[in-house]
Amino acid sequence: MADNNVKEIKDLIKIVSKLPGLGPKSAKRIVLKLINNREELIKPLTNTLAKVYKNVVRCITCGNLKSTNASCVCSNNKYDQICVVENIADMWAIQGSGIYKGHYHILGGTLPSFESKNTENGLLIESLVNRVKKNSVKEVILATSASIEGETTAHYISDSLKDTKARITRLAKGVPVGGEIEFLDDGTLFSAFKNRGPIVSG
Ligand SMILES: [Zn+2]
């Protein structure tokens, strides 16, 4: 298997080993499992991947994943709280902790810490401001990471929202410096949410 000459297999191993948490060794094990289960695994996986590729897109308003055939959760009903995160993995971590049940806004990254503050780099900040205004949102919880970039982004967003009526809060400092939300345990997330407060300038 390791020295397989079949190009298709080599290619597949190469792709699979790019997935998070997988090296070449586990990629080979996965590929072998797939090949030994053509009907039960390869076929449904191929179909499902094709459907995901075709039908799942990122919502240009809130950054969440949505089906091309349905409207996004962000266009449903009214809501008065939005939690702002850097990426979908962070949102899933917060959802998994059960601490927050409201709406999300997924920026798609952070602002660079060093450049001028005008480079939004495709981050969904303008659409966040629009959502907050349109829904008369009462609280925006900034759950960006505790890195320099995360802090820069939080302050930039806070500035962008200063003409709205929303209260801007930031997760408590329980989040370790440089810590990414995705990797926090539920207990840390819980206390960071519970003890959230006004964003501190500076
Ligand atoms: Zn949306």
PDB file of N, CA, C and O in Angstrom, residues 47-117:
ATOM      1  N   ASN A  47     -21.128  10.707  -3.699  1.00  0.00           N
ATOM      2  CA  ASN A  47     -22.393  11.416  -3.919  1.00  0.00           C
ATOM      3  C   ASN A  47     -22.559  12.584  -2.955  1.00  0.00           C
ATOM      4  O   ASN A  47     -22.962  13.683  -3.344  1.00  0.00           O
ATOM      5  N   THR A  48     -22.252  12.322  -1.684  1.00  0.00           N
ATOM      6  CA  THR A  48     -22.436  13.363  -0.668  1.00  0.00           C
ATOM      7  C   THR A  48     -21.498  14.529  -0.915  1.00  0.00           C
ATOM      8  O   THR A  48     -21.899  15.695  -0.820  1.00  0.00           O
ATOM      9  N   LEU A  49     -20.257  14.237  -1.240  1.00  0.00           N
ATOM     10  CA  LEU A  49     -19.287  15.309  -1.510  1.00  0.00           C
ATOM     11  C   LEU A  49     -19.744  16.156  -2.690  1.00  0.00           C
ATOM     12  O   LEU A  49     -19.653  17.385  -2.659  1.00  0.00           O
ATOM     13  N   ALA A  50     -20.253  15.489  -3.725  1.00  0.00           N
ATOM     14  CA  ALA A  50     -20.715  16.224  -4.907  1.00  0.00           C
ATOM     15  C   ALA A  50     -21.864  17.152  -4.533  1.00  0.00           C
ATOM     16  O   ALA A  50     -21.927  18.302  -4.984  1.00  0.00           O
ATOM     17  N   LYS A  51     -22.759  16.657  -3.661  1.00  0.00           N
ATOM     18  CA  LYS A  51     -23.891  17.489  -3.241  1.00  0.00           C
ATOM     19  C   LYS A  51     -23.441  18.673  -2.401  1.00  0.00           C
ATOM     20  O   LYS A  51     -23.936  19.789  -2.553  1.00  0.00           O
ATOM     21  N   VAL A  52     -22.506  18.412  -1.496  1.00  0.00           N
ATOM     22  CA  VAL A  52     -21.991  19.501  -0.650  1.00  0.00           C
ATOM     23  C   VAL A  52     -21.314  20.557  -1.531  1.00  0.00           C
ATOM     24  O   VAL A  52     -21.523  21.760  -1.368  1.00  0.00           O
ATOM     25  N   TYR A  53     -20.530  20.077  -2.476  1.00  0.00           N
ATOM     26  CA  TYR A  53     -19.822  20.995  -3.373  1.00  0.00           C
ATOM     27  C   TYR A  53     -20.810  21.879  -4.130  1.00  0.00           C
ATOM     28  O   TYR A  53     -20.615  23.076  -4.290  1.00  0.00           O
ATOM     29  N   LYS A  54     -21.902  21.254  -4.562  1.00  0.00           N
ATOM     30  CA  LYS A  54     -22.866  21.952  -5.392  1.00  0.00           C
ATOM     31  C   LYS A  54     -23.815  22.829  -4.573  1.00  0.00           C
ATOM     32  O   LYS A  54     -24.161  23.931  -4.980  1.00  0.00           O
ATOM     33  N   ASN A  55     -24.236  22.339  -3.414  1.00  0.00           N
ATOM     34  CA  ASN A  55     -25.360  22.972  -2.707  1.00  0.00           C
ATOM     35  C   ASN A  55     -25.018  23.735  -1.440  1.00  0.00           C
ATOM     36  O   ASN A  55     -25.894  24.348  -0.850  1.00  0.00           O
ATOM     37  N   VAL A  56     -23.799  23.656  -0.962  1.00  0.00           N
ATOM     38  CA  VAL A  56     -23.489  24.356   0.283  1.00  0.00           C
ATOM     39  C   VAL A  56     -22.599  25.556  -0.011  1.00  0.00           C
ATOM     40  O   VAL A  56     -21.543  25.415  -0.625  1.00  0.00           O
ATOM     41  N   VAL A  57     -23.068  26.705   0.396  1.00  0.00           N
ATOM     42  CA  VAL A  57     -22.303  27.931   0.169  1.00  0.00           C
ATOM     43  C   VAL A  57     -22.231  28.731   1.474  1.00  0.00           C
ATOM     44  O   VAL A  57     -22.936  28.441   2.427  1.00  0.00           O
ATOM     45  N   ARG A  58     -21.382  29.740   1.472  1.00  0.00           N
ATOM     46  CA  ARG A  58     -21.291  30.606   2.621  1.00  0.00           C
ATOM     47  C   ARG A  58     -22.254  31.768   2.417  1.00  0.00           C
ATOM     48  O   ARG A  58     -22.263  32.391   1.350  1.00  0.00           O
ATOM     49  N   CYS A  59     -23.072  32.046   3.431  1.00  0.00           N
ATOM     50  CA  CYS A  59     -24.008  33.166   3.345  1.00  0.00           C
ATOM     51  C   CYS A  59     -23.211  34.468   3.324  1.00  0.00           C
ATOM     52  O   CYS A  59     -22.337  34.672   4.158  1.00  0.00           O
ATOM     53  N   ILE A  60     -23.527  35.345   2.374  1.00  0.00           N
ATOM     54  CA  ILE A  60     -22.740  36.579   2.272  1.00  0.00           C
ATOM     55  C   ILE A  60     -23.175  37.618   3.309  1.00  0.00           C
ATOM     56  O   ILE A  60     -22.542  38.642   3.468  1.00  0.00           O
ATOM     57  N   THR A  61     -24.259  37.329   4.031  1.00  0.00           N
ATOM     58  CA  THR A  61     -24.696  38.247   5.075  1.00  0.00           C
ATOM     59  C   THR A  61     -24.072  37.906   6.433  1.00  0.00           C
ATOM     60  O   THR A  61     -23.485  38.759   7.080  1.00  0.00           O
ATOM     61  N   CYS A  62     -24.211  36.650   6.856  1.00  0.00           N
ATOM     62  CA  CYS A  62     -23.747  36.283   8.201  1.00  0.00           C
ATOM     63  C   CYS A  62     -22.517  35.380   8.203  1.00  0.00           C
ATOM     64  O   CYS A  62     -21.932  35.135   9.244  1.00  0.00           O
ATOM     65  N   GLY A  63     -22.121  34.878   7.050  1.00  0.00           N
ATOM     66  CA  GLY A  63     -20.924  34.055   6.987  1.00  0.00           C
ATOM     67  C   GLY A  63     -21.126  32.595   7.332  1.00  0.00           C
ATOM     68  O   GLY A  63     -20.198  31.795   7.240  1.00  0.00           O
ATOM     69  N   ASN A  64     -22.356  32.250   7.732  1.00  0.00           N
ATOM     70  CA  ASN A  64     -22.620  30.854   8.064  1.00  0.00           C
ATOM     71  C   ASN A  64     -22.749  30.014   6.787  1.00  0.00           C
ATOM     72  O   ASN A  64     -22.887  30.568   5.704  1.00  0.00           O
ATOM     73  N   LEU A  65     -22.702  28.698   6.949  1.00  0.00           N
ATOM     74  CA  LEU A  65     -22.936  27.836   5.801  1.00  0.00           C
ATOM     75  C   LEU A  65     -24.431  27.697   5.581  1.00  0.00           C
ATOM     76  O   LEU A  65     -25.193  27.608   6.529  1.00  0.00           O
ATOM     77  N   LYS A  66     -24.822  27.709   4.327  1.00  0.00           N
ATOM     78  CA  LYS A  66     -26.237  27.546   4.025  1.00  0.00           C
ATOM     79  C   LYS A  66     -26.407  26.708   2.767  1.00  0.00           C
ATOM     80  O   LYS A  66     -25.469  26.566   1.968  1.00  0.00           O
ATOM     81  N   SER A  67     -27.614  26.173   2.614  1.00  0.00           N
ATOM     82  CA  SER A  67     -27.926  25.433   1.409  1.00  0.00           C
ATOM     83  C   SER A  67     -28.346  26.428   0.335  1.00  0.00           C
ATOM     84  O   SER A  67     -29.055  27.398   0.617  1.00  0.00           O
ATOM     85  N   THR A  68     -27.918  26.191  -0.895  1.00  0.00           N
ATOM     86  CA  THR A  68     -28.310  27.099  -1.973  1.00  0.00           C
ATOM     87  C   THR A  68     -29.816  27.078  -2.206  1.00  0.00           C
ATOM     88  O   THR A  68     -30.376  27.987  -2.779  1.00  0.00           O
ATOM     89  N   ASN A  69     -30.478  26.013  -1.727  1.00  0.00           N
ATOM     90  CA  ASN A  69     -31.921  25.871  -1.951  1.00  0.00           C
ATOM     91  C   ASN A  69     -32.776  26.493  -0.853  1.00  0.00           C
ATOM     92  O   ASN A  69     -33.992  26.494  -0.940  1.00  0.00           O
ATOM     93  N   ALA A  70     -32.144  26.956   0.205  1.00  0.00           N
ATOM     94  CA  ALA A  70     -32.942  27.469   1.332  1.00  0.00           C
ATOM     95  C   ALA A  70     -32.391  28.807   1.773  1.00  0.00           C
ATOM     96  O   ALA A  70     -31.240  29.141   1.500  1.00  0.00           O
ATOM     97  N   SER A  71     -33.257  29.571   2.464  1.00  0.00           N
ATOM     98  CA  SER A  71     -32.751  30.839   2.975  1.00  0.00           C
ATOM     99  C   SER A  71     -31.953  30.577   4.246  1.00  0.00           C
ATOM    100  O   SER A  71     -32.134  29.574   4.930  1.00  0.00           O
ATOM    101  N   CYS A  72     -31.073  31.491   4.563  1.00  0.00           N
ATOM    102  CA  CYS A  72     -30.170  31.316   5.691  1.00  0.00           C
ATOM    103  C   CYS A  72     -30.898  31.589   7.014  1.00  0.00           C
ATOM    104  O   CYS A  72     -31.863  32.338   7.054  1.00  0.00           O
ATOM    105  N   VAL A  73     -30.377  31.010   8.107  1.00  0.00           N
ATOM    106  CA  VAL A  73     -30.960  31.266   9.433  1.00  0.00           C
ATOM    107  C   VAL A  73     -30.987  32.755   9.761  1.00  0.00           C
ATOM    108  O   VAL A  73     -31.853  33.219  10.496  1.00  0.00           O
ATOM    109  N   CYS A  74     -30.041  33.518   9.187  1.00  0.00           N
ATOM    110  CA  CYS A  74     -29.955  34.928   9.551  1.00  0.00           C
ATOM    111  C   CYS A  74     -31.114  35.745   8.985  1.00  0.00           C
ATOM    112  O   CYS A  74     -31.352  36.875   9.414  1.00  0.00           O
ATOM    113  N   SER A  75     -31.842  35.181   8.010  1.00  0.00           N
ATOM    114  CA  SER A  75     -32.965  35.938   7.456  1.00  0.00           C
ATOM    115  C   SER A  75     -34.273  35.565   8.147  1.00  0.00           C
ATOM    116  O   SER A  75     -35.319  36.148   7.879  1.00  0.00           O
ATOM    117  N   ASN A  76     -34.204  34.578   9.051  1.00  0.00           N
ATOM    118  CA  ASN A  76     -35.397  34.161   9.803  1.00  0.00           C
ATOM    119  C   ASN A  76     -35.678  35.123  10.951  1.00  0.00           C
ATOM    120  O   ASN A  76     -34.759  35.652  11.547  1.00  0.00           O
ATOM    121  N   ASN A  77     -36.899  35.253  11.279  1.00  0.00           N
ATOM    122  CA  ASN A  77     -37.415  36.007  12.443  1.00  0.00           C
ATOM    123  C   ASN A  77     -36.484  37.087  13.020  1.00  0.00           C
ATOM    124  O   ASN A  77     -35.422  37.373  12.509  1.00  0.00           O
ATOM    125  N   LYS A  78     -36.912  37.626  14.119  1.00  0.00           N
ATOM    126  CA  LYS A  78     -36.147  38.700  14.748  1.00  0.00           C
ATOM    127  C   LYS A  78     -35.228  38.112  15.813  1.00  0.00           C
ATOM    128  O   LYS A  78     -35.492  37.068  16.374  1.00  0.00           O
ATOM    129  N   TYR A  79     -34.153  38.808  16.064  1.00  0.00           N
ATOM    130  CA  TYR A  79     -33.271  38.375  17.142  1.00  0.00           C
ATOM    131  C   TYR A  79     -32.608  39.610  17.730  1.00  0.00           C
ATOM    132  O   TYR A  79     -32.419  40.612  17.040  1.00  0.00           O
ATOM    133  N   ASP A  80     -32.280  39.565  19.013  1.00  0.00           N
ATOM    134  CA  ASP A  80     -31.706  40.774  19.598  1.00  0.00           C
ATOM    135  C   ASP A  80     -30.291  40.583  20.128  1.00  0.00           C
ATOM    136  O   ASP A  80     -29.730  41.462  20.771  1.00  0.00           O
ATOM    137  N   GLN A  81     -29.696  39.422  19.838  1.00  0.00           N
ATOM    138  CA  GLN A  81     -28.325  39.164  20.270  1.00  0.00           C
ATOM    139  C   GLN A  81     -27.556  38.539  19.117  1.00  0.00           C
ATOM    140  O   GLN A  81     -28.075  37.655  18.439  1.00  0.00           O
ATOM    141  N   ILE A  82     -26.329  39.003  18.911  1.00  0.00           N
ATOM    142  CA  ILE A  82     -25.477  38.372  17.899  1.00  0.00           C
ATOM    143  C   ILE A  82     -24.112  38.102  18.524  1.00  0.00           C
ATOM    144  O   ILE A  82     -23.535  38.971  19.176  1.00  0.00           O
ATOM    145  N   CYS A  83     -23.626  36.900  18.338  1.00  0.00           N
ATOM    146  CA  CYS A  83     -22.285  36.557  18.806  1.00  0.00           C
ATOM    147  C   CYS A  83     -21.358  36.540  17.592  1.00  0.00           C
ATOM    148  O   CYS A  83     -21.594  35.827  16.620  1.00  0.00           O
ATOM    149  N   VAL A  84     -20.304  37.356  17.651  1.00  0.00           N
ATOM    150  CA  VAL A  84     -19.383  37.487  16.525  1.00  0.00           C
ATOM    151  C   VAL A  84     -18.166  36.583  16.732  1.00  0.00           C
ATOM    152  O   VAL A  84     -17.475  36.693  17.752  1.00  0.00           O
ATOM    153  N   VAL A  85     -17.940  35.684  15.788  1.00  0.00           N
ATOM    154  CA  VAL A  85     -16.787  34.778  15.879  1.00  0.00           C
ATOM    155  C   VAL A  85     -15.928  34.899  14.618  1.00  0.00           C
ATOM    156  O   VAL A  85     -16.366  35.448  13.612  1.00  0.00           O
ATOM    157  N   GLU A  86     -14.712  34.354  14.705  1.00  0.00           N
ATOM    158  CA  GLU A  86     -13.812  34.440  13.553  1.00  0.00           C
ATOM    159  C   GLU A  86     -14.155  33.410  12.483  1.00  0.00           C
ATOM    160  O   GLU A  86     -14.071  33.679  11.294  1.00  0.00           O
ATOM    161  N   ASN A  87     -14.500  32.211  12.916  1.00  0.00           N
ATOM    162  CA  ASN A  87     -14.749  31.158  11.929  1.00  0.00           C
ATOM    163  C   ASN A  87     -15.797  30.165  12.413  1.00  0.00           C
ATOM    164  O   ASN A  87     -16.243  30.219  13.560  1.00  0.00           O
ATOM    165  N   ILE A  88     -16.159  29.273  11.535  1.00  0.00           N
ATOM    166  CA  ILE A  88     -17.246  28.331  11.825  1.00  0.00           C
ATOM    167  C   ILE A  88     -16.870  27.356  12.941  1.00  0.00           C
ATOM    168  O   ILE A  88     -17.705  27.005  13.772  1.00  0.00           O
ATOM    169  N   ALA A  89     -15.599  26.962  12.997  1.00  0.00           N
ATOM    170  CA  ALA A  89     -15.169  26.047  14.066  1.00  0.00           C
ATOM    171  C   ALA A  89     -15.406  26.682  15.438  1.00  0.00           C
ATOM    172  O   ALA A  89     -15.816  25.999  16.387  1.00  0.00           O
ATOM    173  N   ASP A  90     -15.168  27.996  15.531  1.00  0.00           N
ATOM    174  CA  ASP A  90     -15.412  28.700  16.798  1.00  0.00           C
ATOM    175  C   ASP A  90     -16.897  28.671  17.147  1.00  0.00           C
ATOM    176  O   ASP A  90     -17.279  28.453  18.294  1.00  0.00           O
ATOM    177  N   MET A  91     -17.739  28.898  16.146  1.00  0.00           N
ATOM    178  CA  MET A  91     -19.181  28.857  16.375  1.00  0.00           C
ATOM    179  C   MET A  91     -19.610  27.469  16.862  1.00  0.00           C
ATOM    180  O   MET A  91     -20.371  27.349  17.821  1.00  0.00           O
ATOM    181  N   TRP A  92     -19.089  26.448  16.233  1.00  0.00           N
ATOM    182  CA  TRP A  92     -19.447  25.080  16.630  1.00  0.00           C
ATOM    183  C   TRP A  92     -19.001  24.806  18.064  1.00  0.00           C
ATOM    184  O   TRP A  92     -19.696  24.125  18.817  1.00  0.00           O
ATOM    185  N   ALA A  93     -17.847  25.328  18.454  1.00  0.00           N
ATOM    186  CA  ALA A  93     -17.363  25.131  19.828  1.00  0.00           C
ATOM    187  C   ALA A  93     -18.321  25.780  20.823  1.00  0.00           C
ATOM    188  O   ALA A  93     -18.673  25.188  21.847  1.00  0.00           O
ATOM    189  N   ILE A  94     -18.770  26.996  20.500  1.00  0.00           N
ATOM    190  CA  ILE A  94     -19.681  27.707  21.412  1.00  0.00           C
ATOM    191  C   ILE A  94     -21.038  27.010  21.443  1.00  0.00           C
ATOM    192  O   ILE A  94     -21.621  26.809  22.514  1.00  0.00           O
ATOM    193  N   GLN A  95     -21.516  26.595  20.288  1.00  0.00           N
ATOM    194  CA  GLN A  95     -22.786  25.856  20.246  1.00  0.00           C
ATOM    195  C   GLN A  95     -22.682  24.573  21.065  1.00  0.00           C
ATOM    196  O   GLN A  95     -23.593  24.228  21.813  1.00  0.00           O
ATOM    197  N   GLY A  96     -21.544  23.898  20.946  1.00  0.00           N
ATOM    198  CA  GLY A  96     -21.344  22.638  21.659  1.00  0.00           C
ATOM    199  C   GLY A  96     -21.338  22.813  23.162  1.00  0.00           C
ATOM    200  O   GLY A  96     -21.732  21.920  23.909  1.00  0.00           O
ATOM    201  N   SER A  97     -20.883  23.984  23.617  1.00  0.00           N
ATOM    202  CA  SER A  97     -20.817  24.232  25.063  1.00  0.00           C
ATOM    203  C   SER A  97     -22.206  24.497  25.638  1.00  0.00           C
ATOM    204  O   SER A  97     -22.410  24.381  26.840  1.00  0.00           O
ATOM    205  N   GLY A  98     -23.144  24.882  24.784  1.00  0.00           N
ATOM    206  CA  GLY A  98     -24.511  25.105  25.238  1.00  0.00           C
ATOM    207  C   GLY A  98     -24.722  26.415  25.977  1.00  0.00           C
ATOM    208  O   GLY A  98     -25.826  26.716  26.429  1.00  0.00           O
ATOM    209  N   ILE A  99     -23.694  27.257  26.083  1.00  0.00           N
ATOM    210  CA  ILE A  99     -23.791  28.492  26.870  1.00  0.00           C
ATOM    211  C   ILE A  99     -24.604  29.572  26.168  1.00  0.00           C
ATOM    212  O   ILE A  99     -25.227  30.410  26.781  1.00  0.00           O
ATOM    213  N   TYR A 100     -24.621  29.541  24.843  1.00  0.00           N
ATOM    214  CA  TYR A 100     -25.266  30.599  24.077  1.00  0.00           C
ATOM    215  C   TYR A 100     -26.150  29.997  22.996  1.00  0.00           C
ATOM    216  O   TYR A 100     -25.707  29.107  22.268  1.00  0.00           O
ATOM    217  N   LYS A 101     -27.380  30.475  22.913  1.00  0.00           N
ATOM    218  CA  LYS A 101     -28.306  29.870  21.954  1.00  0.00           C
ATOM    219  C   LYS A 101     -28.761  30.845  20.856  1.00  0.00           C
ATOM    220  O   LYS A 101     -29.619  30.527  20.046  1.00  0.00           O
ATOM    221  N   GLY A 102     -28.187  32.023  20.836  1.00  0.00           N
ATOM    222  CA  GLY A 102     -28.641  33.046  19.899  1.00  0.00           C
ATOM    223  C   GLY A 102     -28.001  32.950  18.519  1.00  0.00           C
ATOM    224  O   GLY A 102     -27.453  31.922  18.130  1.00  0.00           O
ATOM    225  N   HIS A 103     -28.087  34.045  17.805  1.00  0.00           N
ATOM    226  CA  HIS A 103     -27.560  34.100  16.446  1.00  0.00           C
ATOM    227  C   HIS A 103     -26.055  34.367  16.418  1.00  0.00           C
ATOM    228  O   HIS A 103     -25.494  34.898  17.367  1.00  0.00           O
ATOM    229  N   TYR A 104     -25.455  34.026  15.274  1.00  0.00           N
ATOM    230  CA  TYR A 104     -24.012  34.197  15.107  1.00  0.00           C
ATOM    231  C   TYR A 104     -23.705  35.067  13.897  1.00  0.00           C
ATOM    232  O   TYR A 104     -24.521  35.203  12.981  1.00  0.00           O
ATOM    233  N   HIS A 105     -22.495  35.613  13.925  1.00  0.00           N
ATOM    234  CA  HIS A 105     -21.970  36.297  12.753  1.00  0.00           C
ATOM    235  C   HIS A 105     -20.531  35.828  12.579  1.00  0.00           C
ATOM    236  O   HIS A 105     -19.703  35.981  13.479  1.00  0.00           O
ATOM    237  N   ILE A 106     -20.251  35.226  11.434  1.00  0.00           N
ATOM    238  CA  ILE A 106     -18.927  34.638  11.224  1.00  0.00           C
ATOM    239  C   ILE A 106     -18.118  35.541  10.299  1.00  0.00           C
ATOM    240  O   ILE A 106     -18.415  35.665   9.107  1.00  0.00           O
ATOM    241  N   LEU A 107     -17.087  36.152  10.870  1.00  0.00           N
ATOM    242  CA  LEU A 107     -16.306  37.159  10.142  1.00  0.00           C
ATOM    243  C   LEU A 107     -15.530  36.568   8.972  1.00  0.00           C
ATOM    244  O   LEU A 107     -15.383  37.188   7.930  1.00  0.00           O
ATOM    245  N   GLY A 108     -14.995  35.381   9.178  1.00  0.00           N
ATOM    246  CA  GLY A 108     -14.145  34.782   8.147  1.00  0.00           C
ATOM    247  C   GLY A 108     -12.676  35.114   8.351  1.00  0.00           C
ATOM    248  O   GLY A 108     -11.895  35.070   7.410  1.00  0.00           O
ATOM    249  N   GLY A 109     -12.301  35.428   9.592  1.00  0.00           N
ATOM    250  CA  GLY A 109     -10.893  35.704   9.891  1.00  0.00           C
ATOM    251  C   GLY A 109     -10.758  36.892  10.811  1.00  0.00           C
ATOM    252  O   GLY A 109     -11.711  37.297  11.475  1.00  0.00           O
ATOM    253  N   THR A 110      -9.547  37.434  10.846  1.00  0.00           N
ATOM    254  CA  THR A 110      -9.296  38.612  11.678  1.00  0.00           C
ATOM    255  C   THR A 110      -8.615  39.681  10.837  1.00  0.00           C
ATOM    256  O   THR A 110      -8.089  39.396   9.766  1.00  0.00           O
ATOM    257  N   LEU A 111      -8.608  40.875  11.358  1.00  0.00           N
ATOM    258  CA  LEU A 111      -7.844  41.947  10.716  1.00  0.00           C
ATOM    259  C   LEU A 111      -6.381  41.752  11.073  1.00  0.00           C
ATOM    260  O   LEU A 111      -6.072  41.300  12.174  1.00  0.00           O
ATOM    261  N   PRO A 112      -5.481  42.105  10.177  1.00  0.00           N
ATOM    262  CA  PRO A 112      -4.068  42.044  10.566  1.00  0.00           C
ATOM    263  C   PRO A 112      -3.808  43.078  11.648  1.00  0.00           C
ATOM    264  O   PRO A 112      -4.429  44.135  11.666  1.00  0.00           O
ATOM    265  N   SER A 113      -2.907  42.770  12.578  1.00  0.00           N
ATOM    266  CA  SER A 113      -2.718  43.664  13.725  1.00  0.00           C
ATOM    267  C   SER A 113      -1.905  44.900  13.370  1.00  0.00           C
ATOM    268  O   SER A 113      -1.960  45.904  14.032  1.00  0.00           O
ATOM    269  N   PHE A 114      -1.139  44.822  12.294  1.00  0.00           N
ATOM    270  CA  PHE A 114      -0.157  45.875  12.052  1.00  0.00           C
ATOM    271  C   PHE A 114      -0.564  46.883  10.981  1.00  0.00           C
ATOM    272  O   PHE A 114      -0.140  48.012  10.983  1.00  0.00           O
ATOM    273  N   GLU A 115      -1.428  46.461  10.040  1.00  0.00           N
ATOM    274  CA  GLU A 115      -1.725  47.353   8.928  1.00  0.00           C
ATOM    275  C   GLU A 115      -2.709  48.449   9.304  1.00  0.00           C
ATOM    276  O   GLU A 115      -3.248  48.457  10.391  1.00  0.00           O
ATOM    277  N   SER A 116      -2.954  49.345   8.379  1.00  0.00           N
ATOM    278  CA  SER A 116      -3.935  50.379   8.630  1.00  0.00           C
ATOM    279  C   SER A 116      -5.292  49.748   8.813  1.00  0.00           C
ATOM    280  O   SER A 116      -5.567  48.670   8.293  1.00  0.00           O
ATOM    281  N   LYS A 117      -6.115  50.419   9.585  1.00  0.00           N
ATOM    282  CA  LYS A 117      -7.370  49.799   9.971  1.00  0.00           C
ATOM    283  C   LYS A 117      -8.402  49.770   8.843  1.00  0.00           C
ATOM    284  O   LYS A 117      -9.540  49.406   9.051  1.00  0.00           O
TER     285      LYS A 117
END
